[in-house]
Amino acid sequence: PVHDALRKADLALQKAVRDKCATQEALRAIGLSGFDSRVLGFAFEDKDYAIKWAETALPEEHGLDFASMPTSREVWRGLIRYHRGLADGVLEKRITATRECCADLDFDHRSTYTQNAHVAPAIRAAAVAGSKRRKMNADADAEAIESLREFEDDQGALLPPNSAFHRSVVPLQVELLPDHVAPDLTQLVWAKDAETGQPVLIKAGEMQEKVILGRGSEFQLGLSSRGKDQEPIGRVVRVHDGDAALMTGDAWNGHPLGDGTYVTHRGRGGPFALCLDFRDRASTWALGGHDDMDAVRSSLGLKLVSSTAVVTTEGTLEDFRHARFESTGEIPGGLSALMEDCEVLCAKMRDASSEAAGGEVWLIGGLQLERLGRKGASEGTTRFNIVQYSRCAGCMNSLQKLKLDYLESQGLKALHHVSLKAALLGHIQVRLVGYAHAAAGNFHPDGSVVGPIRSTRMANSAAMAAPANLRSWNFSSGTSGPMPALMGPALGPSV
């Protein structure tokens, strides 16, 4: 999606990590072409080169002062942040105009060669058509200027897109099962793209809530209109093992206050944050329902004891809550052991970050950490995506198995238990953030998509490949080890 490419490039340029490739992907997404030809290459570090392409993709009155930008990175980032601030409809028009402009430039370039002299009449016709297109795009340019929102720099909040580029999906028609027949929740759930009609696989349903644990730390709330050094407007003090911040109602994406300001959040004062993202099961979403979050949390060994809305200087925010959990008895060692495991693992993450000296961070061979700190720091904040959404409950791929095996090999029994349960369910995400120091957290919204998570790549593979080539490992069979399991359509799309 366009917004996803822009977001990744913005973050990569901010951190100066793998920013060249991310910038190229973003430029392609906004309609630019020809900038990475094999003949000329992509002059990423050349400021004049960056300005040339930026002006190709921007209206005449774009409001960006390239002269005040010291390097090409600021130019690329200014271009990307401009497009991030456009409303979806305006962005689509802007991309169309850019593609047409690049097509005109490519045509003019090819027609200048002697062997192409016979196309002069076509050049004139193209010039006339180009002037008409430019006239048609003038309104789009003006609309873009009006629509452009002001984003804050480095530590400011970038509001996530609620975009047509995250196109909605609708479940395929399913046959209702008799009351005495239970659906097979280990099977795949199919849907179709609401716009293109193409079949897609659904990994997980809609996002319901986010739980962030972090013993001995604070979960602070801020405002998007203020800088990184702002005084928090509210906080959740996590003293006990089970203290956590609980967010509902899309609050993690920047809770709007109605005056154009959004509530953001950060963690402060502790070494880690254990983030649990809870979604509906894909099968539940396909039938138009919602899962009982109490039951889902209980499946991980967590029981919600209390939940209180956070009181801030802007009023009481019901979607941000100070929650307290206790173990159901299934987590080895309870919540205390879970917090200790997180502290031990975060210490290993910080060591790996320090050894990386600002480069890519690897916990062990095959397990890469996501660097959140600035490039070149001797220690940086990192994130370990322990469990991600799975297209089929009870199954996991080799990378997921490697992560779980690593936790088990390090004796992190409590964290391994929670992660294994989440991996087998398939609709819960587990991530561990290891802060470089107690003051490393910055205010931000998460930008998590609220709608269902889909896997278009696997849907295309499933549609084209033979069933024998679509095998996974089923860990819910009750046997002593994993068994090959064919991936079949879930709840049978009725066609």
mmCIF file with all atom_site columns, N, CA and C in Angstrom, residues 326-375:
data_model
loop_
_atom_site.group_PDB
_atom_site.id
_atom_site.type_symbol
_atom_site.label_atom_id
_atom_site.label_alt_id
_atom_site.label_comp_id
_atom_site.label_asym_id
_atom_site.label_entity_id
_atom_site.label_seq_id
_atom_site.pdbx_PDB_ins_code
_atom_site.Cartn_x
_atom_site.Cartn_y
_atom_site.Cartn_z
_atom_site.occupancy
_atom_site.B_iso_or_equiv
_atom_site.pdbx_formal_charge
_atom_site.auth_seq_id
_atom_site.auth_comp_id
_atom_site.auth_asym_id
_atom_site.auth_atom_id
_atom_site.pdbx_PDB_model_num
ATOM 1   N N  . GLU A 1 326 ? -3.924 -10.578 36.630 1.00 0.00 ? 326 GLU A N  1
ATOM 2   C CA . GLU A 1 326 ? -3.286 -11.613 37.435 1.00 0.00 ? 326 GLU A CA 1
ATOM 3   C C  . GLU A 1 326 ? -3.243 -12.884 36.612 1.00 0.00 ? 326 GLU A C  1
ATOM 4   N N  . SER A 1 327 ? -2.376 -13.783 36.991 1.00 0.00 ? 327 SER A N  1
ATOM 5   C CA . SER A 1 327 ? -2.229 -15.035 36.251 1.00 0.00 ? 327 SER A CA 1
ATOM 6   C C  . SER A 1 327 ? -3.365 -15.986 36.598 1.00 0.00 ? 327 SER A C  1
ATOM 7   N N  . THR A 1 328 ? -3.816 -16.724 35.594 1.00 0.00 ? 328 THR A N  1
ATOM 8   C CA . THR A 1 328 ? -4.847 -17.742 35.826 1.00 0.00 ? 328 THR A CA 1
ATOM 9   C C  . THR A 1 328 ? -4.242 -19.000 36.432 1.00 0.00 ? 328 THR A C  1
ATOM 10  N N  . GLY A 1 329 ? -2.926 -19.017 36.577 1.00 0.00 ? 329 GLY A N  1
ATOM 11  C CA . GLY A 1 329 ? -2.251 -20.192 37.120 1.00 0.00 ? 329 GLY A CA 1
ATOM 12  C C  . GLY A 1 329 ? -1.530 -21.010 36.065 1.00 0.00 ? 329 GLY A C  1
ATOM 13  N N  . GLU A 1 330 ? -1.713 -20.677 34.790 1.00 0.00 ? 330 GLU A N  1
ATOM 14  C CA . GLU A 1 330 ? -1.096 -21.449 33.721 1.00 0.00 ? 330 GLU A CA 1
ATOM 15  C C  . GLU A 1 330 ? 0.303  -20.949 33.369 1.00 0.00 ? 330 GLU A C  1
ATOM 16  N N  . ILE A 1 331 ? 0.578  -19.672 33.608 1.00 0.00 ? 331 ILE A N  1
ATOM 17  C CA . ILE A 1 331 ? 1.899  -19.129 33.268 1.00 0.00 ? 331 ILE A CA 1
ATOM 18  C C  . ILE A 1 331 ? 2.924  -19.630 34.291 1.00 0.00 ? 331 ILE A C  1
ATOM 19  N N  . PRO A 1 332 ? 3.968  -20.313 33.845 1.00 0.00 ? 332 PRO A N  1
ATOM 20  C CA . PRO A 1 332 ? 4.978  -20.819 34.793 1.00 0.00 ? 332 PRO A CA 1
ATOM 21  C C  . PRO A 1 332 ? 5.609  -19.689 35.603 1.00 0.00 ? 332 PRO A C  1
ATOM 22  N N  . GLY A 1 333 ? 5.435  -19.722 36.917 1.00 0.00 ? 333 GLY A N  1
ATOM 23  C CA . GLY A 1 333 ? 5.986  -18.681 37.766 1.00 0.00 ? 333 GLY A CA 1
ATOM 24  C C  . GLY A 1 333 ? 5.119  -17.447 37.879 1.00 0.00 ? 333 GLY A C  1
ATOM 25  N N  . GLY A 1 334 ? 4.012  -17.387 37.133 1.00 0.00 ? 334 GLY A N  1
ATOM 26  C CA . GLY A 1 334 ? 3.095  -16.259 37.217 1.00 0.00 ? 334 GLY A CA 1
ATOM 27  C C  . GLY A 1 334 ? 3.611  -15.017 36.518 1.00 0.00 ? 334 GLY A C  1
ATOM 28  N N  . LEU A 1 335 ? 2.937  -13.890 36.783 1.00 0.00 ? 335 LEU A N  1
ATOM 29  C CA . LEU A 1 335 ? 3.294  -12.642 36.121 1.00 0.00 ? 335 LEU A CA 1
ATOM 30  C C  . LEU A 1 335 ? 4.662  -12.127 36.565 1.00 0.00 ? 335 LEU A C  1
ATOM 31  N N  . SER A 1 336 ? 5.068  -12.447 37.780 1.00 0.00 ? 336 SER A N  1
ATOM 32  C CA . SER A 1 336 ? 6.393  -12.039 38.243 1.00 0.00 ? 336 SER A CA 1
ATOM 33  C C  . SER A 1 336 ? 7.472  -12.661 37.369 1.00 0.00 ? 336 SER A C  1
ATOM 34  N N  . ALA A 1 337 ? 7.321  -13.940 37.068 1.00 0.00 ? 337 ALA A N  1
ATOM 35  C CA . ALA A 1 337 ? 8.290  -14.621 36.199 1.00 0.00 ? 337 ALA A CA 1
ATOM 36  C C  . ALA A 1 337 ? 8.242  -14.061 34.783 1.00 0.00 ? 337 ALA A C  1
ATOM 37  N N  . LEU A 1 338 ? 7.049  -13.692 34.325 1.00 0.00 ? 338 LEU A N  1
ATOM 38  C CA . LEU A 1 338 ? 6.923  -13.114 32.987 1.00 0.00 ? 338 LEU A CA 1
ATOM 39  C C  . LEU A 1 338 ? 7.681  -11.789 32.893 1.00 0.00 ? 338 LEU A C  1
ATOM 40  N N  . MET A 1 339 ? 7.545  -10.951 33.919 1.00 0.00 ? 339 MET A N  1
ATOM 41  C CA . MET A 1 339 ? 8.261  -9.676  33.918 1.00 0.00 ? 339 MET A CA 1
ATOM 42  C C  . MET A 1 339 ? 9.779  -9.899  34.005 1.00 0.00 ? 339 MET A C  1
ATOM 43  N N  . GLU A 1 340 ? 10.198 -10.882 34.802 1.00 0.00 ? 340 GLU A N  1
ATOM 44  C CA . GLU A 1 340 ? 11.631 -11.171 34.910 1.00 0.00 ? 340 GLU A CA 1
ATOM 45  C C  . GLU A 1 340 ? 12.184 -11.663 33.575 1.00 0.00 ? 340 GLU A C  1
ATOM 46  N N  . ASP A 1 341 ? 11.406 -12.493 32.865 1.00 0.00 ? 341 ASP A N  1
ATOM 47  C CA . ASP A 1 341 ? 11.845 -12.974 31.555 1.00 0.00 ? 341 ASP A CA 1
ATOM 48  C C  . ASP A 1 341 ? 12.023 -11.808 30.584 1.00 0.00 ? 341 ASP A C  1
ATOM 49  N N  . CYS A 1 342 ? 11.099 -10.861 30.631 1.00 0.00 ? 342 CYS A N  1
ATOM 50  C CA . CYS A 1 342 ? 11.192 -9.693  29.748 1.00 0.00 ? 342 CYS A CA 1
ATOM 51  C C  . CYS A 1 342 ? 12.447 -8.876  30.068 1.00 0.00 ? 342 CYS A C  1
ATOM 52  N N  . GLU A 1 343 ? 12.760 -8.723  31.337 1.00 0.00 ? 343 GLU A N  1
ATOM 53  C CA . GLU A 1 343 ? 13.952 -7.963  31.721 1.00 0.00 ? 343 GLU A CA 1
ATOM 54  C C  . GLU A 1 343 ? 15.224 -8.663  31.247 1.00 0.00 ? 343 GLU A C  1
ATOM 55  N N  . VAL A 1 344 ? 15.255 -9.994  31.390 1.00 0.00 ? 344 VAL A N  1
ATOM 56  C CA . VAL A 1 344 ? 16.431 -10.758 30.955 1.00 0.00 ? 344 VAL A CA 1
ATOM 57  C C  . VAL A 1 344 ? 16.602 -10.649 29.447 1.00 0.00 ? 344 VAL A C  1
ATOM 58  N N  . LEU A 1 345 ? 15.512 -10.825 28.708 1.00 0.00 ? 345 LEU A N  1
ATOM 59  C CA . LEU A 1 345 ? 15.596 -10.781 27.253 1.00 0.00 ? 345 LEU A CA 1
ATOM 60  C C  . LEU A 1 345 ? 15.968 -9.386  26.763 1.00 0.00 ? 345 LEU A C  1
ATOM 61  N N  . CYS A 1 346 ? 15.441 -8.356  27.412 1.00 0.00 ? 346 CYS A N  1
ATOM 62  C CA . CYS A 1 346 ? 15.776 -6.988  27.004 1.00 0.00 ? 346 CYS A CA 1
ATOM 63  C C  . CYS A 1 346 ? 17.245 -6.674  27.238 1.00 0.00 ? 346 CYS A C  1
ATOM 64  N N  . ALA A 1 347 ? 17.823 -7.239  28.280 1.00 0.00 ? 347 ALA A N  1
ATOM 65  C CA . ALA A 1 347 ? 19.258 -7.057  28.510 1.00 0.00 ? 347 ALA A CA 1
ATOM 66  C C  . ALA A 1 347 ? 20.058 -7.673  27.356 1.00 0.00 ? 347 ALA A C  1
ATOM 67  N N  . LYS A 1 348 ? 19.619 -8.821  26.877 1.00 0.00 ? 348 LYS A N  1
ATOM 68  C CA . LYS A 1 348 ? 20.278 -9.455  25.726 1.00 0.00 ? 348 LYS A CA 1
ATOM 69  C C  . LYS A 1 348 ? 20.087 -8.609  24.463 1.00 0.00 ? 348 LYS A C  1
ATOM 70  N N  . MET A 1 349 ? 18.903 -8.014  24.330 1.00 0.00 ? 349 MET A N  1
ATOM 71  C CA . MET A 1 349 ? 18.643 -7.161  23.175 1.00 0.00 ? 349 MET A CA 1
ATOM 72  C C  . MET A 1 349 ? 19.538 -5.927  23.184 1.00 0.00 ? 349 MET A C  1
ATOM 73  N N  . ARG A 1 350 ? 19.730 -5.327  24.360 1.00 0.00 ? 350 ARG A N  1
ATOM 74  C CA . ARG A 1 350 ? 20.605 -4.162  24.455 1.00 0.00 ? 350 ARG A CA 1
ATOM 75  C C  . ARG A 1 350 ? 22.051 -4.531  24.144 1.00 0.00 ? 350 ARG A C  1
ATOM 76  N N  . ASP A 1 351 ? 22.471 -5.703  24.596 1.00 0.00 ? 351 ASP A N  1
ATOM 77  C CA . ASP A 1 351 ? 23.830 -6.162  24.289 1.00 0.00 ? 351 ASP A CA 1
ATOM 78  C C  . ASP A 1 351 ? 24.004 -6.349  22.787 1.00 0.00 ? 351 ASP A C  1
ATOM 79  N N  . ALA A 1 352 ? 23.008 -6.946  22.154 1.00 0.00 ? 352 ALA A N  1
ATOM 80  C CA . ALA A 1 352 ? 23.078 -7.153  20.704 1.00 0.00 ? 352 ALA A CA 1
ATOM 81  C C  . ALA A 1 352 ? 23.098 -5.824  19.968 1.00 0.00 ? 352 ALA A C  1
ATOM 82  N N  . SER A 1 353 ? 22.329 -4.851  20.454 1.00 0.00 ? 353 SER A N  1
ATOM 83  C CA . SER A 1 353 ? 22.298 -3.529  19.829 1.00 0.00 ? 353 SER A CA 1
ATOM 84  C C  . SER A 1 353 ? 23.646 -2.833  19.975 1.00 0.00 ? 353 SER A C  1
ATOM 85  N N  . SER A 1 354 ? 24.261 -2.982  21.136 1.00 0.00 ? 354 SER A N  1
ATOM 86  C CA . SER A 1 354 ? 25.566 -2.368  21.364 1.00 0.00 ? 354 SER A CA 1
ATOM 87  C C  . SER A 1 354 ? 26.628 -2.982  20.461 1.00 0.00 ? 354 SER A C  1
ATOM 88  N N  . GLU A 1 355 ? 26.587 -4.307  20.309 1.00 0.00 ? 355 GLU A N  1
ATOM 89  C CA . GLU A 1 355 ? 27.553 -4.997  19.454 1.00 0.00 ? 355 GLU A CA 1
ATOM 90  C C  . GLU A 1 355 ? 27.365 -4.624  17.989 1.00 0.00 ? 355 GLU A C  1
ATOM 91  N N  . ALA A 1 356 ? 26.131 -4.295  17.612 1.00 0.00 ? 356 ALA A N  1
ATOM 92  C CA . ALA A 1 356 ? 25.858 -3.950  16.211 1.00 0.00 ? 356 ALA A CA 1
ATOM 93  C C  . ALA A 1 356 ? 26.434 -2.593  15.844 1.00 0.00 ? 356 ALA A C  1
ATOM 94  N N  . ALA A 1 357 ? 26.719 -1.758  16.839 1.00 0.00 ? 357 ALA A N  1
ATOM 95  C CA . ALA A 1 357 ? 27.351 -0.447  16.617 1.00 0.00 ? 357 ALA A CA 1
ATOM 96  C C  . ALA A 1 357 ? 26.586 0.393   15.612 1.00 0.00 ? 357 ALA A C  1
ATOM 97  N N  . GLY A 1 358 ? 25.275 0.396   15.720 1.00 0.00 ? 358 GLY A N  1
ATOM 98  C CA . GLY A 1 358 ? 24.460 1.240   14.855 1.00 0.00 ? 358 GLY A CA 1
ATOM 99  C C  . GLY A 1 358 ? 23.978 0.563   13.599 1.00 0.00 ? 358 GLY A C  1
ATOM 100 N N  . GLY A 1 359 ? 24.423 -0.659  13.336 1.00 0.00 ? 359 GLY A N  1
ATOM 101 C CA . GLY A 1 359 ? 23.989 -1.379  12.141 1.00 0.00 ? 359 GLY A CA 1
ATOM 102 C C  . GLY A 1 359 ? 22.814 -2.290  12.430 1.00 0.00 ? 359 GLY A C  1
ATOM 103 N N  . GLU A 1 360 ? 22.622 -3.283  11.579 1.00 0.00 ? 360 GLU A N  1
ATOM 104 C CA . GLU A 1 360 ? 21.546 -4.243  11.785 1.00 0.00 ? 360 GLU A CA 1
ATOM 105 C C  . GLU A 1 360 ? 21.790 -5.035  13.068 1.00 0.00 ? 360 GLU A C  1
ATOM 106 N N  . VAL A 1 361 ? 20.708 -5.281  13.792 1.00 0.00 ? 361 VAL A N  1
ATOM 107 C CA . VAL A 1 361 ? 20.820 -5.930  15.095 1.00 0.00 ? 361 VAL A CA 1
ATOM 108 C C  . VAL A 1 361 ? 20.293 -7.359  14.990 1.00 0.00 ? 361 VAL A C  1
ATOM 109 N N  . TRP A 1 362 ? 21.141 -8.315  15.328 1.00 0.00 ? 362 TRP A N  1
ATOM 110 C CA . TRP A 1 362 ? 20.755 -9.733  15.293 1.00 0.00 ? 362 TRP A CA 1
ATOM 111 C C  . TRP A 1 362 ? 20.902 -10.312 16.693 1.00 0.00 ? 362 TRP A C  1
ATOM 112 N N  . LEU A 1 363 ? 19.826 -10.897 17.168 1.00 0.00 ? 363 LEU A N  1
ATOM 113 C CA . LEU A 1 363 ? 19.857 -11.535 18.481 1.00 0.00 ? 363 LEU A CA 1
ATOM 114 C C  . LEU A 1 363 ? 20.696 -12.798 18.415 1.00 0.00 ? 363 LEU A C  1
ATOM 115 N N  . ILE A 1 364 ? 20.370 -13.633 17.443 1.00 0.00 ? 364 ILE A N  1
ATOM 116 C CA . ILE A 1 364 ? 21.182 -14.790 17.054 1.00 0.00 ? 364 ILE A CA 1
ATOM 117 C C  . ILE A 1 364 ? 21.030 -14.911 15.545 1.00 0.00 ? 364 ILE A C  1
ATOM 118 N N  . GLY A 1 365 ? 21.732 -15.842 14.949 1.00 0.00 ? 365 GLY A N  1
ATOM 119 C CA . GLY A 1 365 ? 21.587 -16.047 13.516 1.00 0.00 ? 365 GLY A CA 1
ATOM 120 C C  . GLY A 1 365 ? 20.144 -16.369 13.139 1.00 0.00 ? 365 GLY A C  1
ATOM 121 N N  . GLY A 1 366 ? 19.564 -15.562 12.271 1.00 0.00 ? 366 GLY A N  1
ATOM 122 C CA . GLY A 1 366 ? 18.184 -15.786 11.830 1.00 0.00 ? 366 GLY A CA 1
ATOM 123 C C  . GLY A 1 366 ? 17.153 -14.971 12.560 1.00 0.00 ? 366 GLY A C  1
ATOM 124 N N  . LEU A 1 367 ? 17.512 -14.380 13.710 1.00 0.00 ? 367 LEU A N  1
ATOM 125 C CA . LEU A 1 367 ? 16.566 -13.576 14.493 1.00 0.00 ? 367 LEU A CA 1
ATOM 126 C C  . LEU A 1 367 ? 17.040 -12.124 14.519 1.00 0.00 ? 367 LEU A C  1
ATOM 127 N N  . GLN A 1 368 ? 16.419 -11.311 13.687 1.00 0.00 ? 368 GLN A N  1
ATOM 128 C CA . GLN A 1 368 ? 16.789 -9.902  13.606 1.00 0.00 ? 368 GLN A CA 1
ATOM 129 C C  . GLN A 1 368 ? 15.854 -9.057  14.464 1.00 0.00 ? 368 GLN A C  1
ATOM 130 N N  . LEU A 1 369 ? 16.421 -8.083  15.143 1.00 0.00 ? 369 LEU A N  1
ATOM 131 C CA . LEU A 1 369 ? 15.647 -7.138  15.932 1.00 0.00 ? 369 LEU A CA 1
ATOM 132 C C  . LEU A 1 369 ? 15.405 -5.882  15.115 1.00 0.00 ? 369 LEU A C  1
ATOM 133 N N  . GLU A 1 370 ? 14.302 -5.238  15.361 1.00 0.00 ? 370 GLU A N  1
ATOM 134 C CA . GLU A 1 370 ? 13.973 -3.989  14.690 1.00 0.00 ? 370 GLU A CA 1
ATOM 135 C C  . GLU A 1 370 ? 14.554 -2.839  15.500 1.00 0.00 ? 370 GLU A C  1
ATOM 136 N N  . ARG A 1 371 ? 15.426 -2.055  14.873 1.00 0.00 ? 371 ARG A N  1
ATOM 137 C CA . ARG A 1 371 ? 16.066 -0.948  15.571 1.00 0.00 ? 371 ARG A CA 1
ATOM 138 C C  . ARG A 1 371 ? 15.138 0.258   15.564 1.00 0.00 ? 371 ARG A C  1
ATOM 139 N N  . LEU A 1 372 ? 14.877 0.801   16.750 1.00 0.00 ? 372 LEU A N  1
ATOM 140 C CA . LEU A 1 372 ? 14.037 1.983   16.882 1.00 0.00 ? 372 LEU A CA 1
ATOM 141 C C  . LEU A 1 372 ? 14.839 3.219   17.245 1.00 0.00 ? 372 LEU A C  1
ATOM 142 N N  . GLY A 1 373 ? 16.081 3.045   17.657 1.00 0.00 ? 373 GLY A N  1
ATOM 143 C CA . GLY A 1 373 ? 16.918 4.181   18.035 1.00 0.00 ? 373 GLY A CA 1
ATOM 144 C C  . GLY A 1 373 ? 17.635 4.768   16.842 1.00 0.00 ? 373 GLY A C  1
ATOM 145 N N  . ARG A 1 374 ? 18.387 5.827   17.073 1.00 0.00 ? 374 ARG A N  1
ATOM 146 C CA . ARG A 1 374 ? 19.091 6.503   15.983 1.00 0.00 ? 374 ARG A CA 1
ATOM 147 C C  . ARG A 1 374 ? 20.323 5.715   15.571 1.00 0.00 ? 374 ARG A C  1
ATOM 148 N N  . LYS A 1 375 ? 20.685 5.890   14.306 1.00 0.00 ? 375 LYS A N  1
ATOM 149 C CA . LYS A 1 375 ? 21.844 5.187   13.768 1.00 0.00 ? 375 LYS A CA 1
ATOM 150 C C  . LYS A 1 375 ? 23.125 5.687   14.426 1.00 0.00 ? 375 LYS A C  1
#
